[in-house]
Amino acid sequence: MVSDCIFCKIVAGEIPASKVYEDDHFLAFLDISQVTPGHTLVIPKRHARNLLEMTPDETADLFNIVSRVTKKVEGATQPQGMNIISNMEEIAGQSVFHTHVHILPRYSQEDDLKIDFIAHEPDFEHLAQLAKDISNH
Ligand code: 5GP
Ligand code: ZN
């Protein structure tokens, strides 16, 4: 437990949360700011800064629970679609530095979640080089 971590405090029961799922290793609870109704966070109980600090096996176990909880949220809220997002570091919008995955039901394109993918013209030479660099890492 990291003493100044708000999500460690939720795991320890030191501050309250609206829990929707809990087992020995994971916890899911409603995000306090409800960007859309049903906005839920899934966290590992063991503190890690974000997904970049977790092993592939730990992340796989986390996403097993994300899948289960996503289906529970979908069943309860009946949205038209959903987003699953995990922010890593401040530049990517991370504000709580204990790994969490956002589950966001979507009801309308005019709701309060804004994600813009600005498309660019493909540069196939660059794509080939980049793919090589990534696959060799
Ligand atoms: P991030 O910006 O790090 O991806 O997301 C952190 C999320 O944690 C935010 O959506 C914020 O509303 C939520 N949050 C911050 N403090 C609390 C809290 O004390 N309780 C709950 N349930 N959610 C919190
Ligand atoms: Zn923590």
PDB file of C-alpha atoms and ligand atoms in Angstrom:
ATOM      1  CA  MET A   1       0.000   0.000   0.000  1.00  0.00           C
ATOM      2  CA  VAL A   2       1.265   3.462  -0.939  1.00  0.00           C
ATOM      3  CA  SER A   3       0.169   5.798   1.849  1.00  0.00           C
ATOM      4  CA  ASP A   4      -0.570   8.873  -0.282  1.00  0.00           C
ATOM      5  CA  CYS A   5      -2.382   6.906  -3.038  1.00  0.00           C
ATOM      6  CA  ILE A   6      -6.142   7.480  -3.141  1.00  0.00           C
ATOM      7  CA  PHE A   7      -6.862   4.128  -4.830  1.00  0.00           C
ATOM      8  CA  CYS A   8      -4.733   2.231  -2.258  1.00  0.00           C
ATOM      9  CA  LYS A   9      -6.899   3.944   0.376  1.00  0.00           C
ATOM     10  CA  ILE A  10     -10.054   2.722  -1.392  1.00  0.00           C
ATOM     11  CA  VAL A  11      -8.599  -0.835  -1.485  1.00  0.00           C
ATOM     12  CA  ALA A  12      -7.819  -0.580   2.257  1.00  0.00           C
ATOM     13  CA  GLY A  13     -11.362   0.666   3.001  1.00  0.00           C
ATOM     14  CA  GLU A  14     -10.001   3.954   4.366  1.00  0.00           C
ATOM     15  CA  ILE A  15     -12.177   5.975   1.989  1.00  0.00           C
ATOM     16  CA  PRO A  16     -15.534   4.836   0.609  1.00  0.00           C
ATOM     17  CA  ALA A  17     -16.280   3.808  -2.975  1.00  0.00           C
ATOM     18  CA  SER A  18     -19.341   2.488  -4.818  1.00  0.00           C
ATOM     19  CA  LYS A  19     -18.004  -1.014  -5.501  1.00  0.00           C
ATOM     20  CA  VAL A  20     -19.381  -3.118  -8.346  1.00  0.00           C
ATOM     21  CA  TYR A  21     -16.913  -6.047  -8.269  1.00  0.00           C
ATOM     22  CA  GLU A  22     -14.263  -7.323  -5.858  1.00  0.00           C
ATOM     23  CA  ASP A  23     -12.033 -10.375  -5.549  1.00  0.00           C
ATOM     24  CA  ASP A  24      -8.672 -11.090  -3.875  1.00  0.00           C
ATOM     25  CA  HIS A  25      -6.666  -9.181  -6.488  1.00  0.00           C
ATOM     26  CA  PHE A  26      -8.955  -6.683  -8.239  1.00  0.00           C
ATOM     27  CA  LEU A  27     -11.575  -4.084  -7.442  1.00  0.00           C
ATOM     28  CA  ALA A  28     -14.075  -2.208  -9.631  1.00  0.00           C
ATOM     29  CA  PHE A  29     -15.979   0.853  -8.462  1.00  0.00           C
ATOM     30  CA  LEU A  30     -17.878   3.795  -9.948  1.00  0.00           C
ATOM     31  CA  ASP A  31     -15.727   6.764 -10.959  1.00  0.00           C
ATOM     32  CA  ILE A  32     -16.642   9.654  -8.682  1.00  0.00           C
ATOM     33  CA  SER A  33     -17.056  12.051 -11.649  1.00  0.00           C
ATOM     34  CA  GLN A  34     -19.295   9.833 -13.861  1.00  0.00           C
ATOM     35  CA  VAL A  35     -18.267  11.271 -17.249  1.00  0.00           C
ATOM     36  CA  THR A  36     -21.140   9.145 -18.554  1.00  0.00           C
ATOM     37  CA  PRO A  37     -23.632   7.253 -16.346  1.00  0.00           C
ATOM     38  CA  GLY A  38     -22.055   3.933 -15.317  1.00  0.00           C
ATOM     39  CA  HIS A  39     -18.439   5.176 -15.719  1.00  0.00           C
ATOM     40  CA  THR A  40     -16.482   2.504 -13.825  1.00  0.00           C
ATOM     41  CA  LEU A  41     -12.828   1.991 -12.855  1.00  0.00           C
ATOM     42  CA  VAL A  42     -11.133  -1.394 -12.576  1.00  0.00           C
ATOM     43  CA  ILE A  43      -7.911  -1.524 -10.535  1.00  0.00           C
ATOM     44  CA  PRO A  44      -5.433  -4.127  -9.326  1.00  0.00           C
ATOM     45  CA  LYS A  45      -5.313  -4.133  -5.521  1.00  0.00           C
ATOM     46  CA  ARG A  46      -1.522  -4.200  -5.607  1.00  0.00           C
ATOM     47  CA  HIS A  47      -0.146  -0.739  -6.330  1.00  0.00           C
ATOM     48  CA  ALA A  48       1.499  -0.132  -9.716  1.00  0.00           C
ATOM     49  CA  ARG A  49       1.931   3.322 -11.272  1.00  0.00           C
ATOM     50  CA  ASN A  50       0.243   2.359 -14.555  1.00  0.00           C
ATOM     51  CA  LEU A  51       0.105  -0.450 -17.135  1.00  0.00           C
ATOM     52  CA  LEU A  52       3.667   0.308 -18.283  1.00  0.00           C
ATOM     53  CA  GLU A  53       4.877  -0.921 -14.867  1.00  0.00           C
ATOM     54  CA  MET A  54       2.934  -4.185 -14.997  1.00  0.00           C
ATOM     55  CA  THR A  55       3.931  -7.470 -16.616  1.00  0.00           C
ATOM     56  CA  PRO A  56       1.952  -8.805 -19.596  1.00  0.00           C
ATOM     57  CA  ASP A  57       0.587 -11.572 -17.341  1.00  0.00           C
ATOM     58  CA  GLU A  58      -0.584  -9.081 -14.697  1.00  0.00           C
ATOM     59  CA  THR A  59      -2.193  -6.980 -17.435  1.00  0.00           C
ATOM     60  CA  ALA A  60      -3.861 -10.058 -18.937  1.00  0.00           C
ATOM     61  CA  ASP A  61      -5.378 -10.897 -15.525  1.00  0.00           C
ATOM     62  CA  LEU A  62      -6.548  -7.289 -15.145  1.00  0.00           C
ATOM     63  CA  PHE A  63      -8.197  -7.324 -18.580  1.00  0.00           C
ATOM     64  CA  ASN A  64      -9.963 -10.579 -17.785  1.00  0.00           C
ATOM     65  CA  ILE A  65     -11.722  -8.650 -14.995  1.00  0.00           C
ATOM     66  CA  VAL A  66     -12.197  -5.588 -17.249  1.00  0.00           C
ATOM     67  CA  SER A  67     -14.049  -7.824 -19.713  1.00  0.00           C
ATOM     68  CA  ARG A  68     -16.311  -9.252 -16.997  1.00  0.00           C
ATOM     69  CA  VAL A  69     -17.055  -5.831 -15.500  1.00  0.00           C
ATOM     70  CA  THR A  70     -17.634  -4.253 -18.948  1.00  0.00           C
ATOM     71  CA  LYS A  71     -20.358  -6.827 -19.609  1.00  0.00           C
ATOM     72  CA  LYS A  72     -21.915  -6.192 -16.185  1.00  0.00           C
ATOM     73  CA  VAL A  73     -21.944  -2.407 -16.769  1.00  0.00           C
ATOM     74  CA  GLU A  74     -23.348  -2.914 -20.281  1.00  0.00           C
ATOM     75  CA  GLY A  75     -26.114  -5.148 -18.920  1.00  0.00           C
ATOM     76  CA  ALA A  76     -27.090  -2.645 -16.255  1.00  0.00           C
ATOM     77  CA  THR A  77     -26.882   0.565 -18.317  1.00  0.00           C
ATOM     78  CA  GLN A  78     -27.850  -0.628 -21.836  1.00  0.00           C
ATOM     79  CA  PRO A  79     -25.681   1.906 -23.719  1.00  0.00           C
ATOM     80  CA  GLN A  80     -25.322   2.137 -27.493  1.00  0.00           C
ATOM     81  CA  GLY A  81     -21.579   1.391 -27.211  1.00  0.00           C
ATOM     82  CA  MET A  82     -18.641   1.588 -24.787  1.00  0.00           C
ATOM     83  CA  ASN A  83     -15.051   2.813 -24.555  1.00  0.00           C
ATOM     84  CA  ILE A  84     -12.274   1.190 -22.510  1.00  0.00           C
ATOM     85  CA  ILE A  85      -9.363   3.536 -21.765  1.00  0.00           C
ATOM     86  CA  SER A  86      -6.238   3.425 -19.597  1.00  0.00           C
ATOM     87  CA  ASN A  87      -4.241   6.656 -19.362  1.00  0.00           C
ATOM     88  CA  MET A  88      -0.493   6.339 -18.814  1.00  0.00           C
ATOM     89  CA  GLU A  89       1.347   9.412 -17.493  1.00  0.00           C
ATOM     90  CA  GLU A  90       0.234  13.001 -17.255  1.00  0.00           C
ATOM     91  CA  ILE A  91       0.572  13.763 -20.969  1.00  0.00           C
ATOM     92  CA  ALA A  92      -1.966  11.030 -21.655  1.00  0.00           C
ATOM     93  CA  GLY A  93      -4.401  12.328 -19.038  1.00  0.00           C
ATOM     94  CA  GLN A  94      -3.390  10.203 -16.038  1.00  0.00           C
ATOM     95  CA  SER A  95      -4.157  12.024 -12.790  1.00  0.00           C
ATOM     96  CA  VAL A  96      -4.237   9.125 -10.307  1.00  0.00           C
ATOM     97  CA  PHE A  97      -0.978   7.166 -10.404  1.00  0.00           C
ATOM     98  CA  HIS A  98      -2.338   3.728  -9.474  1.00  0.00           C
ATOM     99  CA  THR A  99      -3.182   1.604 -12.536  1.00  0.00           C
ATOM    100  CA  HIS A 100      -6.827   1.870 -13.542  1.00  0.00           C
ATOM    101  CA  VAL A 101      -8.932   1.074 -16.575  1.00  0.00           C
ATOM    102  CA  HIS A 102     -11.914   3.305 -17.368  1.00  0.00           C
ATOM    103  CA  ILE A 103     -15.079   1.608 -18.599  1.00  0.00           C
ATOM    104  CA  LEU A 104     -17.323   4.214 -20.244  1.00  0.00           C
ATOM    105  CA  PRO A 105     -20.824   3.505 -21.540  1.00  0.00           C
ATOM    106  CA  ARG A 106     -21.733   5.697 -24.547  1.00  0.00           C
ATOM    107  CA  TYR A 107     -25.270   6.918 -25.048  1.00  0.00           C
ATOM    108  CA  SER A 108     -24.829   9.740 -27.580  1.00  0.00           C
ATOM    109  CA  GLN A 109     -22.114  11.389 -29.697  1.00  0.00           C
ATOM    110  CA  GLU A 110     -22.937  14.585 -27.805  1.00  0.00           C
ATOM    111  CA  ASP A 111     -22.118  13.169 -24.367  1.00  0.00           C
ATOM    112  CA  ASP A 112     -19.230  14.422 -22.187  1.00  0.00           C
ATOM    113  CA  LEU A 113     -16.484  12.081 -23.448  1.00  0.00           C
ATOM    114  CA  LYS A 114     -14.426  13.645 -26.244  1.00  0.00           C
ATOM    115  CA  ILE A 115     -11.810  11.549 -28.052  1.00  0.00           C
ATOM    116  CA  ASP A 116     -10.471  12.859 -31.360  1.00  0.00           C
ATOM    117  CA  PHE A 117      -8.364  10.763 -33.705  1.00  0.00           C
ATOM    118  CA  ILE A 118      -6.994  13.238 -36.244  1.00  0.00           C
ATOM    119  CA  ALA A 119      -6.199  11.219 -39.381  1.00  0.00           C
ATOM    120  CA  HIS A 120      -3.096  11.855 -41.501  1.00  0.00           C
ATOM    121  CA  GLU A 121      -2.146  10.885 -45.043  1.00  0.00           C
ATOM    122  CA  PRO A 122      -0.300   7.540 -44.904  1.00  0.00           C
ATOM    123  CA  ASP A 123       3.483   7.595 -45.476  1.00  0.00           C
ATOM    124  CA  PHE A 124       4.143   3.945 -46.304  1.00  0.00           C
ATOM    125  CA  GLU A 125       7.942   4.178 -46.066  1.00  0.00           C
ATOM    126  CA  HIS A 126       7.638   5.614 -42.560  1.00  0.00           C
ATOM    127  CA  LEU A 127       5.070   3.006 -41.587  1.00  0.00           C
ATOM    128  CA  ALA A 128       7.406   0.212 -42.711  1.00  0.00           C
ATOM    129  CA  GLN A 129      10.356   1.664 -40.755  1.00  0.00           C
ATOM    130  CA  LEU A 130       8.275   2.234 -37.643  1.00  0.00           C
ATOM    131  CA  ALA A 131       6.804  -1.274 -37.764  1.00  0.00           C
ATOM    132  CA  LYS A 132      10.362  -2.650 -38.002  1.00  0.00           C
ATOM    133  CA  ASP A 133      11.548  -0.588 -35.018  1.00  0.00           C
ATOM    134  CA  ILE A 134       8.582  -1.643 -32.907  1.00  0.00           C
ATOM    135  CA  SER A 135       8.781  -5.324 -33.786  1.00  0.00           C
ATOM    136  CA  ASN A 136      12.523  -5.370 -32.993  1.00  0.00           C
ATOM    137  CA  HIS A 137      12.053  -3.946 -29.490  1.00  0.00           C
TER     138      HIS A 137
HETATM  139  P1  5GP B   1      -7.166   9.396 -14.786  1.00  0.00           P
HETATM  140  O1  5GP B   1      -7.351  10.841 -15.130  1.00  0.00           O
HETATM  141  O2  5GP B   1      -5.982   9.176 -13.884  1.00  0.00           O
HETATM  142  O3  5GP B   1      -7.177   8.472 -15.968  1.00  0.00           O
HETATM  143  O4  5GP B   1      -8.479   8.985 -13.978  1.00  0.00           O
HETATM  144  C1  5GP B   1      -8.602   9.120 -12.603  1.00  0.00           C
HETATM  145  C2  5GP B   1     -10.077   9.028 -12.303  1.00  0.00           C
HETATM  146  O5  5GP B   1     -10.227   8.800 -10.915  1.00  0.00           O
HETATM  147  C3  5GP B   1     -10.865  10.291 -12.638  1.00  0.00           C
HETATM  148  O6  5GP B   1     -11.846   9.988 -13.629  1.00  0.00           O
HETATM  149  C4  5GP B   1     -11.478  10.713 -11.302  1.00  0.00           C
HETATM  150  O7  5GP B   1     -12.801  11.160 -11.426  1.00  0.00           O
HETATM  151  C5  5GP B   1     -11.410   9.420 -10.495  1.00  0.00           C
HETATM  152  N1  5GP B   1     -11.273   9.648  -9.058  1.00  0.00           N
HETATM  153  C6  5GP B   1     -10.379  10.484  -8.453  1.00  0.00           C
HETATM  154  N2  5GP B   1     -10.537  10.422  -7.116  1.00  0.00           N
HETATM  155  C7  5GP B   1     -11.525   9.508  -6.891  1.00  0.00           C
HETATM  156  C8  5GP B   1     -12.139   9.017  -5.687  1.00  0.00           C
HETATM  157  O8  5GP B   1     -11.793   9.387  -4.561  1.00  0.00           O
HETATM  158  N3  5GP B   1     -13.116   8.110  -5.832  1.00  0.00           N
HETATM  159  C9  5GP B   1     -13.518   7.651  -7.052  1.00  0.00           C
HETATM  160  N4  5GP B   1     -14.512   6.743  -7.079  1.00  0.00           N
HETATM  161  N5  5GP B   1     -12.974   8.104  -8.198  1.00  0.00           N
HETATM  162  C10 5GP B   1     -11.983   9.028  -8.114  1.00  0.00           C
HETATM  163 ZN    ZN B   2      -2.026   2.802  -5.023  1.00  0.00          ZN
END
